[in-house]
Amino acid sequence: MTVHENTPLLPLRWVKTPLPKHQLAVVLLVLFVDSISVQYTVPFINQLIRDIGITGGDDRKIGYYAGLIDSLFYLSQALTTLHWSCLSDCIGRKPVVLIGLMALTISNMCFGLSKRFWTLILSRCIAGVLNGNMSVMKSVVGDITDCTNMAQGFAILQAVIPIGAAVGPLYGGILAKPHDHWPGLFSGIFWQKYPYFLPCIVSALLAAVVLVVAALFLKESRPHKQSTQYSQLKVSARGIGNVIPDEDTTPIPIHTLMKTHSVMVPIAVCGTFSLLDIGFFSLVPLFYATPIEIGGLELPPSTIGMSLAAFGIVDGLFQVLFVARLIDLFGAKKVFRTAILVYFPLVALFPVMTLIVQSQKRVTQVVWIMMAIQLTLMVMVDTAYAVIFIIVTSASPNKYSLGAINGLNQTTASIARAIGPAAFTSLFAFSKQHNLFGGNAIYIVLEILTFLLVVLSRMLPDLENRGQKNGEIMTGKACSHDTV
């Protein structure tokens, strides 16, 4: 550090703004129910596709239809999420959040009553079209945090997503076909006709409860266009001859944001990461459920659900306890680039497990250990999510454009996720059906995509805590978007 007459004689303390715990708790509840609503179908979706008869008895086609349901959900989300995010900049975050929770309630209930493939798709698309909460909640976290506590806020946010994604598959697998598990309680004709309704109605009720909680306790976080602090600073600055543009208090047009390099680079990286992540994660339950002779592990839905639940719980705890500390120690960019490198060994474990299982004709202890290693590596990869959320939020020119920034980011991610499930599960099915590269073509594509993401990540900005680096006093107000 350069020493001059203004250099403090003693190192000064970095002052962190306390997190607004009550509002953050409501945010986490909304994200929790959003996550379980996306993931609770994972353990039984392949069996459901088989039961409705759309595959014509050919199990190798299950991947096509399961991926299509996920892809159309994300496609419908991609078409509307920017609208909901920009609307939250105009009318506020809370009304948009309540509409999204209502859509989840309806969507989950309809999914459980669906007996045809097109009604399954329609049910999921209801949530995709009307629910923009994933991006709006990131805007809320950006509203209620600053650079001193943003890493901690997004780490907690990222923690609840895998926990929700774990709880969903856990009860989704256990509650599917309840007449088989608890014939004394669920022996009626209804449960025979709708064997997957129980996990769906549980998800719908959870969404309805959170809807009531959000209506009562969620405070509007969208910043006012003219706050008292801003007005005073604006008058003071004009008094000394500085000019503060009025645009600082208005959302920046979408077309302007899309031409801004510092905004679009993080969004492009996040979109590529989302494509890789959803492609990989859509393969995990499919690989677990696929028959051994085709190249999978042939595990039952309950085992798949419990495995993913264990991963989610460990993942959530790791995000809360370590991610913010890792970012403080090594910097956001380094944490992100290290996390995505883990995809190389993570993907390579798929064909190795296939070779072992097909040679032994069963899932051996070695395979269980490799599954545990793979799920552990997935925890390490997920640290990249909190980091990229921070980088994207920090790219916003002001807090009045947070909704638009997160909307653009979520739209890009949703497009990637719309492409990912159908593309990767179909390529998995195609690889196995035609024995392409020994049935391993899908894994080669994932490794190539990982390499591309590593290259793109070099373009990310380095986010450093200026006050921590130079020993200055820095508070939350000193580094907020509203500072002049």
Tab-separated table of C-alpha atoms in Angstrom:
chain	number	residue	atom	x	y	z
A	1	MET	CA	0.000	0.000	0.000
A	2	THR	CA	1.317	3.472	-0.884
A	3	VAL	CA	2.006	5.578	2.228
A	4	HIS	CA	1.084	9.285	2.178
A	5	GLU	CA	-0.170	11.997	4.555
A	6	ASN	CA	-3.718	10.545	4.591
A	7	THR	CA	-2.619	6.993	5.409
A	8	PRO	CA	-4.056	5.915	8.807
A	9	LEU	CA	-1.489	5.055	11.487
A	10	LEU	CA	-3.527	2.065	12.648
A	11	PRO	CA	-5.442	-0.428	10.494
A	12	LEU	CA	-9.145	0.363	10.567
A	13	ARG	CA	-11.971	-2.100	10.976
A	14	TRP	CA	-14.172	-3.244	8.108
A	15	VAL	CA	-17.749	-2.610	9.241
A	16	LYS	CA	-20.331	-5.070	7.911
A	17	THR	CA	-24.001	-4.221	7.686
A	18	PRO	CA	-26.163	-6.753	9.595
A	19	LEU	CA	-28.426	-8.830	7.400
A	20	PRO	CA	-32.160	-8.013	7.684
A	21	LYS	CA	-33.026	-11.423	9.111
A	22	HIS	CA	-36.823	-11.257	9.052
A	23	GLN	CA	-37.074	-10.178	5.430
A	24	LEU	CA	-34.363	-12.632	4.405
A	25	ALA	CA	-36.329	-15.414	6.128
A	26	VAL	CA	-39.393	-14.679	3.979
A	27	VAL	CA	-37.203	-14.606	0.859
A	28	LEU	CA	-35.788	-18.005	1.777
A	29	LEU	CA	-39.273	-19.448	2.278
A	30	VAL	CA	-40.315	-18.275	-1.185
A	31	LEU	CA	-37.193	-19.743	-2.784
A	32	PHE	CA	-37.592	-22.949	-0.785
A	33	VAL	CA	-41.095	-23.630	-2.075
A	34	ASP	CA	-39.999	-22.582	-5.578
A	35	SER	CA	-37.152	-25.105	-5.476
A	36	ILE	CA	-39.221	-28.013	-4.210
A	37	SER	CA	-41.884	-27.293	-6.823
A	38	VAL	CA	-39.287	-27.744	-9.551
A	39	GLN	CA	-37.572	-30.813	-8.097
A	40	TYR	CA	-40.161	-32.944	-6.280
A	41	THR	CA	-41.083	-34.776	-9.519
A	42	VAL	CA	-37.515	-35.955	-10.143
A	43	PRO	CA	-37.779	-39.394	-8.438
A	44	PHE	CA	-41.009	-40.434	-10.156
A	45	ILE	CA	-41.080	-38.545	-13.457
A	46	ASN	CA	-39.455	-41.397	-15.365
A	47	GLN	CA	-41.915	-43.914	-13.900
A	48	LEU	CA	-44.793	-41.527	-14.635
A	49	ILE	CA	-43.722	-41.251	-18.274
A	50	ARG	CA	-43.613	-45.053	-18.440
A	51	ASP	CA	-47.060	-45.395	-16.805
A	52	ILE	CA	-48.922	-43.042	-19.167
A	53	GLY	CA	-47.724	-45.151	-22.103
A	54	ILE	CA	-46.287	-42.361	-24.251
A	55	THR	CA	-43.109	-44.387	-24.930
A	56	GLY	CA	-44.941	-47.393	-26.351
A	57	GLY	CA	-43.090	-49.699	-23.971
A	58	ASP	CA	-39.599	-48.630	-25.115
A	59	ASP	CA	-37.797	-47.476	-21.946
A	60	ARG	CA	-34.981	-46.012	-24.001
A	61	LYS	CA	-37.368	-43.221	-25.083
A	62	ILE	CA	-38.171	-42.110	-21.537
A	63	GLY	CA	-35.306	-39.621	-21.595
A	64	TYR	CA	-36.823	-37.822	-24.590
A	65	TYR	CA	-40.176	-37.180	-22.926
A	66	ALA	CA	-38.873	-36.460	-19.415
A	67	GLY	CA	-36.459	-33.912	-20.847
A	68	LEU	CA	-39.206	-32.355	-22.962
A	69	ILE	CA	-41.340	-31.626	-19.886
A	70	ASP	CA	-38.451	-29.845	-18.155
A	71	SER	CA	-37.430	-27.998	-21.296
A	72	LEU	CA	-40.904	-26.638	-22.019
A	73	PHE	CA	-41.192	-25.455	-18.417
A	74	TYR	CA	-37.961	-23.478	-18.698
A	75	LEU	CA	-38.895	-22.234	-22.157
A	76	SER	CA	-42.185	-20.832	-20.868
A	77	GLN	CA	-40.259	-19.266	-17.995
A	78	ALA	CA	-37.766	-17.733	-20.413
A	79	LEU	CA	-40.600	-16.068	-22.359
A	80	THR	CA	-42.003	-14.238	-19.324
A	81	THR	CA	-39.371	-13.911	-16.591
A	82	LEU	CA	-37.980	-10.654	-17.998
A	83	HIS	CA	-41.508	-9.252	-18.033
A	84	TRP	CA	-42.066	-10.117	-14.372
A	85	SER	CA	-38.639	-8.800	-13.341
A	86	CYS	CA	-39.089	-5.478	-15.134
A	87	LEU	CA	-42.622	-5.242	-13.749
A	88	SER	CA	-41.172	-5.605	-10.253
A	89	ASP	CA	-39.002	-2.526	-10.960
A	90	CYS	CA	-42.192	-0.587	-11.726
A	91	ILE	CA	-44.934	-1.829	-9.383
A	92	GLY	CA	-42.789	-3.424	-6.691
A	93	ARG	CA	-41.445	-6.867	-5.834
A	94	LYS	CA	-44.255	-8.054	-3.537
A	95	PRO	CA	-47.197	-8.160	-6.006
A	96	VAL	CA	-45.106	-10.137	-8.488
A	97	VAL	CA	-44.032	-12.582	-5.776
A	98	LEU	CA	-47.637	-13.239	-4.713
A	99	ILE	CA	-48.720	-13.925	-8.299
A	100	GLY	CA	-45.858	-16.400	-8.679
A	101	LEU	CA	-46.791	-18.295	-5.506
A	102	MET	CA	-50.406	-18.536	-6.613
A	103	ALA	CA	-49.236	-19.977	-9.945
A	104	LEU	CA	-47.141	-22.597	-8.153
A	105	THR	CA	-50.123	-23.681	-6.078
A	106	ILE	CA	-52.303	-24.184	-9.159
A	107	SER	CA	-49.523	-25.808	-11.194
A	108	ASN	CA	-48.636	-28.416	-8.575
A	109	MET	CA	-52.257	-29.418	-8.037
A	110	CYS	CA	-52.906	-29.782	-11.774
A	111	PHE	CA	-49.752	-31.855	-12.283
A	112	GLY	CA	-50.981	-34.460	-9.805
A	113	LEU	CA	-54.319	-34.765	-11.633
A	114	SER	CA	-52.757	-35.099	-15.100
A	115	LYS	CA	-53.194	-38.400	-16.925
A	116	ARG	CA	-51.958	-37.378	-20.360
A	117	PHE	CA	-48.642	-36.098	-21.597
A	118	TRP	CA	-50.003	-32.771	-22.869
A	119	THR	CA	-51.680	-32.030	-19.511
A	120	LEU	CA	-48.375	-32.696	-17.729
A	121	ILE	CA	-46.736	-30.128	-19.975
A	122	LEU	CA	-49.564	-27.624	-19.517
A	123	SER	CA	-49.388	-27.959	-15.725
A	124	ARG	CA	-45.681	-27.216	-15.659
A	125	CYS	CA	-46.019	-24.326	-18.087
A	126	ILE	CA	-48.510	-22.598	-15.776
A	127	ALA	CA	-45.700	-22.186	-13.269
A	128	GLY	CA	-43.225	-21.255	-15.985
A	129	VAL	CA	-45.379	-18.479	-17.448
A	130	LEU	CA	-46.771	-16.934	-14.253
A	131	ASN	CA	-43.936	-17.439	-11.768
A	132	GLY	CA	-40.897	-15.137	-12.014
A	133	ASN	CA	-39.912	-15.436	-8.368
A	134	MET	CA	-36.462	-16.901	-8.899
A	135	SER	CA	-35.193	-13.699	-10.509
A	136	VAL	CA	-37.344	-11.350	-8.406
A	137	MET	CA	-36.016	-12.855	-5.171
A	138	LYS	CA	-32.461	-12.178	-6.315
A	139	SER	CA	-33.493	-8.563	-6.852
A	140	VAL	CA	-34.939	-8.472	-3.332
A	141	VAL	CA	-31.636	-9.733	-1.903
A	142	GLY	CA	-29.837	-7.088	-3.954
A	143	ASP	CA	-32.230	-4.472	-2.532
A	144	ILE	CA	-31.723	-5.397	1.120
A	145	THR	CA	-27.942	-6.011	1.051
A	146	ASP	CA	-24.823	-4.041	0.147
A	147	CYS	CA	-21.235	-4.950	-0.712
A	148	THR	CA	-20.362	-5.707	2.916
A	149	ASN	CA	-22.973	-8.435	3.394
A	150	MET	CA	-23.969	-9.385	-0.160
A	151	ALA	CA	-21.764	-12.491	-0.215
A	152	GLN	CA	-23.339	-13.740	2.987
A	153	GLY	CA	-26.842	-12.975	1.718
A	154	PHE	CA	-26.393	-14.775	-1.586
A	155	ALA	CA	-24.621	-17.690	0.113
A	156	ILE	CA	-27.668	-18.211	2.325
A	157	LEU	CA	-29.947	-17.762	-0.678
A	158	GLN	CA	-27.984	-20.359	-2.609
A	159	ALA	CA	-28.079	-22.687	0.413
A	160	VAL	CA	-31.864	-22.871	0.553
A	161	ILE	CA	-32.169	-23.751	-3.146
A	162	PRO	CA	-30.381	-27.139	-2.872
A	163	ILE	CA	-32.123	-27.819	0.447
A	164	GLY	CA	-35.459	-27.296	-1.276
A	165	ALA	CA	-34.221	-29.357	-4.194
A	166	ALA	CA	-33.350	-32.088	-1.658
A	167	VAL	CA	-36.582	-32.035	0.340
A	168	GLY	CA	-38.670	-32.114	-2.851
A	169	PRO	CA	-37.203	-35.366	-4.246
A	170	LEU	CA	-37.183	-36.869	-0.742
A	171	TYR	CA	-40.936	-36.681	-0.207
A	172	GLY	CA	-41.595	-36.936	-3.949
A	173	GLY	CA	-40.052	-40.410	-4.000
A	174	ILE	CA	-41.551	-41.534	-0.684
A	175	LEU	CA	-45.106	-40.282	-1.309
A	176	ALA	CA	-45.373	-41.475	-4.915
A	177	LYS	CA	-47.769	-44.438	-5.242
A	178	PRO	CA	-48.902	-44.277	-1.598
A	179	HIS	CA	-51.291	-47.202	-2.105
A	180	ASP	CA	-48.225	-49.463	-2.469
A	181	HIS	CA	-46.569	-48.202	0.726
A	182	TRP	CA	-49.601	-47.596	2.951
A	183	PRO	CA	-52.507	-49.642	1.545
A	184	GLY	CA	-54.527	-49.153	4.713
A	185	LEU	CA	-54.636	-45.358	4.253
A	186	PHE	CA	-54.615	-45.035	0.464
A	187	SER	CA	-56.562	-48.002	-0.839
A	188	GLY	CA	-59.303	-46.116	-2.666
A	189	ILE	CA	-59.898	-45.950	-6.398
A	190	PHE	CA	-58.704	-42.330	-6.466
A	191	TRP	CA	-55.158	-43.264	-5.420
A	192	GLN	CA	-55.104	-46.076	-7.969
A	193	LYS	CA	-56.079	-43.620	-10.699
A	194	TYR	CA	-53.818	-40.784	-9.515
A	195	PRO	CA	-50.810	-42.533	-7.919
A	196	TYR	CA	-48.643	-39.381	-7.946
A	197	PHE	CA	-51.216	-36.922	-6.591
A	198	LEU	CA	-50.027	-37.043	-2.956
A	199	PRO	CA	-46.576	-35.428	-3.470
A	200	CYS	CA	-48.188	-32.911	-5.823
A	201	ILE	CA	-50.865	-31.801	-3.348
A	202	VAL	CA	-48.236	-31.534	-0.596
A	203	SER	CA	-46.251	-29.179	-2.856
A	204	ALA	CA	-49.393	-27.179	-3.642
A	205	LEU	CA	-50.251	-26.774	0.056
A	206	LEU	CA	-46.705	-25.636	0.866
A	207	ALA	CA	-46.917	-22.998	-1.867
A	208	ALA	CA	-50.291	-21.833	-0.523
A	209	VAL	CA	-48.916	-21.490	3.024
A	210	VAL	CA	-45.923	-19.467	1.841
A	211	LEU	CA	-48.300	-17.311	-0.205
A	212	VAL	CA	-50.095	-16.340	3.014
A	213	VAL	CA	-46.807	-15.751	4.858
A	214	ALA	CA	-45.482	-13.515	2.063
A	215	ALA	CA	-48.743	-11.564	1.909
A	216	LEU	CA	-48.551	-10.847	5.637
A	217	PHE	CA	-44.836	-10.335	6.306
A	218	LEU	CA	-42.904	-9.546	3.117
A	219	LYS	CA	-42.080	-5.833	2.972
A	220	GLU	CA	-41.717	-3.994	-0.302
A	221	SER	CA	-37.984	-3.670	-1.004
A	222	ARG	CA	-37.995	-1.810	-4.319
A	223	PRO	CA	-36.119	1.483	-3.678
A	224	HIS	CA	-38.108	4.703	-3.933
A	225	LYS	CA	-37.176	6.869	-6.858
A	226	GLN	CA	-36.347	9.800	-4.628
A	227	SER	CA	-35.149	8.847	-1.154
A	228	THR	CA	-34.429	11.476	1.477
A	229	GLN	CA	-30.763	10.528	1.578
A	230	TYR	CA	-30.443	10.798	-2.186
A	231	SER	CA	-32.205	14.176	-2.298
A	232	GLN	CA	-29.889	15.622	0.358
A	233	LEU	CA	-26.796	14.321	-1.409
A	234	LYS	CA	-28.073	15.617	-4.729
A	235	VAL	CA	-28.538	19.172	-3.338
A	236	SER	CA	-25.138	19.019	-1.646
A	237	ALA	CA	-23.414	17.837	-4.813
A	238	ARG	CA	-25.021	20.553	-6.911
A	239	GLY	CA	-23.786	23.063	-4.360
A	240	ILE	CA	-20.192	22.136	-5.142
A	241	GLY	CA	-20.688	22.107	-8.896
A	242	ASN	CA	-21.200	18.387	-9.475
A	243	VAL	CA	-23.990	17.071	-11.668
A	244	ILE	CA	-25.903	13.941	-10.724
A	245	PRO	CA	-27.934	12.593	-13.615
A	246	ASP	CA	-31.602	11.912	-13.006
A	247	GLU	CA	-31.138	8.508	-14.653
A	248	ASP	CA	-29.529	7.319	-11.398
A	249	THR	CA	-33.026	6.989	-9.958
A	250	THR	CA	-34.759	5.380	-12.955
A	251	PRO	CA	-34.489	1.907	-14.496
A	252	ILE	CA	-32.080	1.826	-17.428
A	253	PRO	CA	-33.686	0.644	-20.705
A	254	ILE	CA	-33.200	-3.008	-21.589
A	255	HIS	CA	-31.607	-2.231	-24.947
A	256	THR	CA	-28.994	-0.080	-23.185
A	257	LEU	CA	-28.175	-2.823	-20.693
A	258	MET	CA	-27.809	-5.342	-23.502
A	259	LYS	CA	-25.157	-3.143	-25.125
A	260	THR	CA	-23.149	-2.837	-21.899
A	261	HIS	CA	-20.144	-5.170	-21.873
A	262	SER	CA	-19.789	-5.238	-18.069
A	263	VAL	CA	-23.412	-6.366	-17.791
A	264	MET	CA	-23.569	-8.934	-20.575
A	265	VAL	CA	-20.315	-10.799	-19.863
A	266	PRO	CA	-21.459	-12.073	-16.430
A	267	ILE	CA	-24.877	-12.894	-17.889
A	268	ALA	CA	-23.278	-14.874	-20.744
A	269	VAL	CA	-21.099	-16.797	-18.284
A	270	CYS	CA	-24.114	-17.488	-16.071
A	271	GLY	CA	-26.103	-18.728	-19.070
A	272	THR	CA	-23.335	-21.131	-20.100
A	273	PHE	CA	-22.983	-22.337	-16.526
A	274	SER	CA	-26.759	-22.868	-16.295
A	275	LEU	CA	-26.727	-24.915	-19.493
A	276	LEU	CA	-23.947	-27.133	-18.188
A	277	ASP	CA	-25.482	-27.444	-14.727
A	278	ILE	CA	-29.020	-28.305	-15.849
A	279	GLY	CA	-27.642	-30.663	-18.464
A	280	PHE	CA	-25.608	-32.496	-15.859
A	281	PHE	CA	-28.285	-32.507	-13.173
A	282	SER	CA	-30.971	-33.756	-15.562
A	283	LEU	CA	-28.740	-36.748	-16.291
A	284	VAL	CA	-28.245	-37.715	-12.636
A	285	PRO	CA	-31.756	-39.103	-11.911
A	286	LEU	CA	-32.016	-40.477	-15.459
A	287	PHE	CA	-28.682	-42.281	-15.089
A	288	TYR	CA	-29.720	-43.611	-11.688
A	289	ALA	CA	-33.091	-44.900	-13.018
A	290	THR	CA	-31.924	-46.299	-16.381
A	291	PRO	CA	-31.717	-50.136	-16.556
A	292	ILE	CA	-28.267	-51.633	-16.097
A	293	GLU	CA	-28.201	-53.252	-19.536
A	294	ILE	CA	-28.729	-49.832	-21.140
A	295	GLY	CA	-25.970	-48.149	-19.123
A	296	GLY	CA	-27.535	-46.883	-15.886
A	297	LEU	CA	-27.790	-48.032	-12.269
A	298	GLU	CA	-31.480	-49.109	-12.199
A	299	LEU	CA	-32.193	-47.634	-8.766
A	300	PRO	CA	-35.775	-47.325	-7.408
A	301	PRO	CA	-37.409	-43.870	-6.984
A	302	SER	CA	-37.102	-43.948	-3.182
A	303	THR	CA	-33.341	-44.527	-3.358
A	304	ILE	CA	-32.943	-41.763	-5.935
A	305	GLY	CA	-34.944	-39.390	-3.757
A	306	MET	CA	-32.946	-40.171	-0.607
A	307	SER	CA	-29.631	-39.809	-2.443
A	308	LEU	CA	-30.578	-36.410	-3.828
A	309	ALA	CA	-31.969	-35.376	-0.442
A	310	ALA	CA	-28.671	-36.186	1.273
A	311	PHE	CA	-26.839	-34.194	-1.373
A	312	GLY	CA	-29.149	-31.204	-0.933
A	313	ILE	CA	-28.817	-31.071	2.842
A	314	VAL	CA	-25.018	-31.287	2.756
A	315	ASP	CA	-24.952	-28.799	-0.112
A	316	GLY	CA	-27.086	-26.269	1.774
A	317	LEU	CA	-24.986	-26.487	4.930
A	318	PHE	CA	-21.786	-26.078	2.951
A	319	GLN	CA	-23.086	-22.954	1.189
A	320	VAL	CA	-24.085	-21.319	4.491
A	321	LEU	CA	-20.938	-22.180	6.404
A	322	PHE	CA	-18.165	-21.768	3.858
A	323	VAL	CA	-19.048	-19.896	0.649
A	324	ALA	CA	-18.943	-16.354	2.058
A	325	ARG	CA	-15.648	-17.140	3.779
A	326	LEU	CA	-14.167	-18.576	0.602
A	327	ILE	CA	-15.157	-15.453	-1.313
A	328	ASP	CA	-13.592	-13.216	1.353
A	329	LEU	CA	-10.366	-15.246	1.325
A	330	PHE	CA	-9.825	-15.914	-2.371
A	331	GLY	CA	-12.091	-13.528	-4.270
A	332	ALA	CA	-15.266	-14.196	-6.228
A	333	LYS	CA	-13.664	-14.905	-9.585
A	334	LYS	CA	-11.144	-17.425	-8.254
A	335	VAL	CA	-13.850	-19.324	-6.338
A	336	PHE	CA	-16.021	-19.496	-9.442
A	337	ARG	CA	-13.231	-20.688	-11.743
A	338	THR	CA	-12.122	-23.339	-9.253
A	339	ALA	CA	-15.677	-24.607	-8.809
A	340	ILE	CA	-16.347	-25.125	-12.510
A	341	LEU	CA	-13.090	-27.062	-12.952
A	342	VAL	CA	-14.647	-29.759	-10.776
A	343	TYR	CA	-16.980	-30.632	-13.652
A	344	PHE	CA	-14.156	-32.465	-15.420
A	345	PRO	CA	-13.868	-35.333	-12.884
A	346	LEU	CA	-17.578	-35.058	-12.059
A	347	VAL	CA	-18.665	-35.981	-15.591
A	348	ALA	CA	-15.957	-38.625	-15.978
A	349	LEU	CA	-17.479	-40.657	-13.133
A	350	PHE	CA	-20.569	-41.522	-15.219
A	351	PRO	CA	-18.893	-43.854	-17.758
A	352	VAL	CA	-16.650	-45.333	-15.080
A	353	MET	CA	-19.682	-46.369	-13.002
A	354	THR	CA	-21.325	-47.794	-16.130
A	355	LEU	CA	-18.317	-49.998	-16.854
A	356	ILE	CA	-18.246	-51.354	-13.310
A	357	VAL	CA	-21.987	-52.009	-13.082
A	358	GLN	CA	-22.197	-53.732	-16.473
A	359	SER	CA	-19.219	-55.925	-15.679
A	360	GLN	CA	-20.661	-56.954	-12.287
A	361	LYS	CA	-24.332	-56.934	-13.401
A	362	ARG	CA	-25.256	-55.057	-10.211
A	363	VAL	CA	-24.519	-51.936	-8.175
A	364	THR	CA	-21.501	-52.870	-6.080
A	365	GLN	CA	-20.023	-51.175	-3.020
A	366	VAL	CA	-17.438	-49.493	-5.233
A	367	VAL	CA	-20.225	-47.893	-7.263
A	368	TRP	CA	-21.940	-46.626	-4.096
A	369	ILE	CA	-18.660	-45.011	-3.058
A	370	MET	CA	-18.297	-43.406	-6.482
A	371	MET	CA	-21.857	-42.099	-6.236
A	372	ALA	CA	-20.977	-40.522	-2.882
A	373	ILE	CA	-17.858	-38.942	-4.405
A	374	GLN	CA	-19.880	-37.582	-7.312
A	375	LEU	CA	-22.511	-36.025	-5.024
A	376	THR	CA	-19.733	-34.494	-2.901
A	377	LEU	CA	-18.135	-32.939	-5.980
A	378	MET	CA	-21.559	-31.537	-6.903
A	379	VAL	CA	-21.521	-29.650	-3.586
A	380	MET	CA	-18.237	-28.024	-4.588
A	381	VAL	CA	-19.632	-27.043	-7.999
A	382	ASP	CA	-22.642	-25.341	-6.438
A	383	THR	CA	-20.429	-22.715	-4.775
A	384	ALA	CA	-20.273	-21.131	-8.229
A	385	TYR	CA	-23.948	-20.136	-8.028
A	386	ALA	CA	-23.592	-17.708	-5.126
A	387	VAL	CA	-20.559	-16.159	-6.794
A	388	ILE	CA	-22.205	-15.596	-10.165
A	389	PHE	CA	-25.263	-14.084	-8.454
A	390	ILE	CA	-22.977	-11.572	-6.728
A	391	ILE	CA	-21.152	-10.734	-9.953
A	392	VAL	CA	-24.403	-10.238	-11.894
A	393	THR	CA	-25.946	-8.102	-9.131
A	394	SER	CA	-22.780	-6.002	-8.879
A	395	ALA	CA	-22.977	-5.364	-12.625
A	396	SER	CA	-26.195	-3.368	-12.181
A	397	PRO	CA	-25.566	0.373	-12.774
A	398	ASN	CA	-28.032	1.245	-9.980
A	399	LYS	CA	-30.555	-0.422	-7.696
A	400	TYR	CA	-33.429	0.769	-9.850
A	401	SER	CA	-32.280	-1.586	-12.609
A	402	LEU	CA	-31.793	-4.686	-10.449
A	403	GLY	CA	-35.033	-6.252	-11.667
A	404	ALA	CA	-34.066	-5.789	-15.301
A	405	ILE	CA	-30.542	-7.140	-14.726
A	406	ASN	CA	-31.802	-10.214	-12.896
A	407	GLY	CA	-34.564	-10.603	-15.460
A	408	LEU	CA	-32.049	-10.662	-18.312
A	409	ASN	CA	-29.916	-13.098	-16.366
A	410	GLN	CA	-32.837	-15.375	-15.510
A	411	THR	CA	-34.081	-15.249	-19.098
A	412	THR	CA	-30.671	-16.361	-20.343
A	413	ALA	CA	-30.535	-19.085	-17.707
A	414	SER	CA	-34.077	-20.202	-18.525
A	415	ILE	CA	-33.279	-20.447	-22.232
A	416	ALA	CA	-30.244	-22.537	-21.363
A	417	ARG	CA	-32.351	-24.701	-19.084
A	418	ALA	CA	-35.032	-25.001	-21.740
A	419	ILE	CA	-32.433	-26.353	-24.136
A	420	GLY	CA	-30.530	-28.410	-21.592
A	421	PRO	CA	-32.900	-31.111	-20.267
A	422	ALA	CA	-34.343	-32.090	-23.640
A	423	ALA	CA	-30.992	-31.827	-25.434
A	424	PHE	CA	-28.901	-33.712	-22.897
A	425	THR	CA	-31.422	-36.396	-21.947
A	426	SER	CA	-32.154	-36.943	-25.646
A	427	LEU	CA	-28.447	-37.182	-26.402
A	428	PHE	CA	-28.138	-39.646	-23.523
A	429	ALA	CA	-30.929	-41.755	-25.020
A	430	PHE	CA	-29.485	-41.415	-28.536
A	431	SER	CA	-26.010	-42.367	-27.299
A	432	LYS	CA	-27.302	-45.509	-25.617
A	433	GLN	CA	-29.708	-46.444	-28.403
A	434	HIS	CA	-27.084	-46.203	-31.157
A	435	ASN	CA	-24.018	-46.978	-29.009
A	436	LEU	CA	-22.455	-43.663	-30.081
A	437	PHE	CA	-18.842	-43.553	-28.862
A	438	GLY	CA	-19.621	-46.613	-26.796
A	439	GLY	CA	-22.743	-44.907	-25.446
A	440	ASN	CA	-20.627	-42.081	-24.014
A	441	ALA	CA	-21.223	-39.256	-26.525
A	442	ILE	CA	-23.214	-37.279	-23.955
A	443	TYR	CA	-20.256	-37.199	-21.557
A	444	ILE	CA	-17.890	-35.981	-24.274
A	445	VAL	CA	-20.258	-33.082	-25.003
A	446	LEU	CA	-20.398	-32.164	-21.301
A	447	GLU	CA	-16.608	-32.108	-21.055
A	448	ILE	CA	-16.355	-29.850	-24.131
A	449	LEU	CA	-18.943	-27.488	-22.647
A	450	THR	CA	-16.971	-27.392	-19.398
A	451	PHE	CA	-13.846	-26.356	-21.306
A	452	LEU	CA	-15.809	-23.566	-23.020
A	453	LEU	CA	-17.076	-22.303	-19.654
A	454	VAL	CA	-13.546	-22.260	-18.237
A	455	VAL	CA	-12.423	-20.092	-21.155
A	456	LEU	CA	-15.363	-17.687	-20.813
A	457	SER	CA	-14.838	-17.332	-17.067
A	458	ARG	CA	-11.494	-15.616	-17.705
A	459	MET	CA	-13.483	-12.573	-18.895
A	460	LEU	CA	-15.265	-12.083	-15.567
A	461	PRO	CA	-14.354	-8.952	-13.561
A	462	ASP	CA	-12.340	-9.237	-10.362
A	463	LEU	CA	-14.507	-8.161	-7.437
A	464	GLU	CA	-12.426	-6.970	-4.498
A	465	ASN	CA	-13.375	-5.335	-1.245
A	466	ARG	CA	-11.612	-2.018	-1.655
A	467	GLY	CA	-11.823	-1.168	2.001
A	468	GLN	CA	-10.437	-4.533	3.063
A	469	LYS	CA	-7.574	-4.242	0.636
A	470	ASN	CA	-6.482	-0.730	1.517
A	471	GLY	CA	-7.338	-0.666	5.199
A	472	GLU	CA	-9.990	2.039	4.861
A	473	ILE	CA	-13.168	2.364	6.902
A	474	MET	CA	-15.952	0.972	4.725
A	475	THR	CA	-19.589	0.587	5.699
A	476	GLY	CA	-22.630	-0.679	3.890
A	477	LYS	CA	-23.749	2.837	2.956
A	478	ALA	CA	-20.340	3.641	1.553
A	479	CYS	CA	-20.573	0.921	-1.039
A	480	SER	CA	-24.247	0.867	-1.928
A	481	HIS	CA	-25.626	1.671	-5.357
A	482	ASP	CA	-27.165	4.837	-3.962
A	483	THR	CA	-23.855	6.362	-2.928
A	484	VAL	CA	-22.916	9.550	-4.784
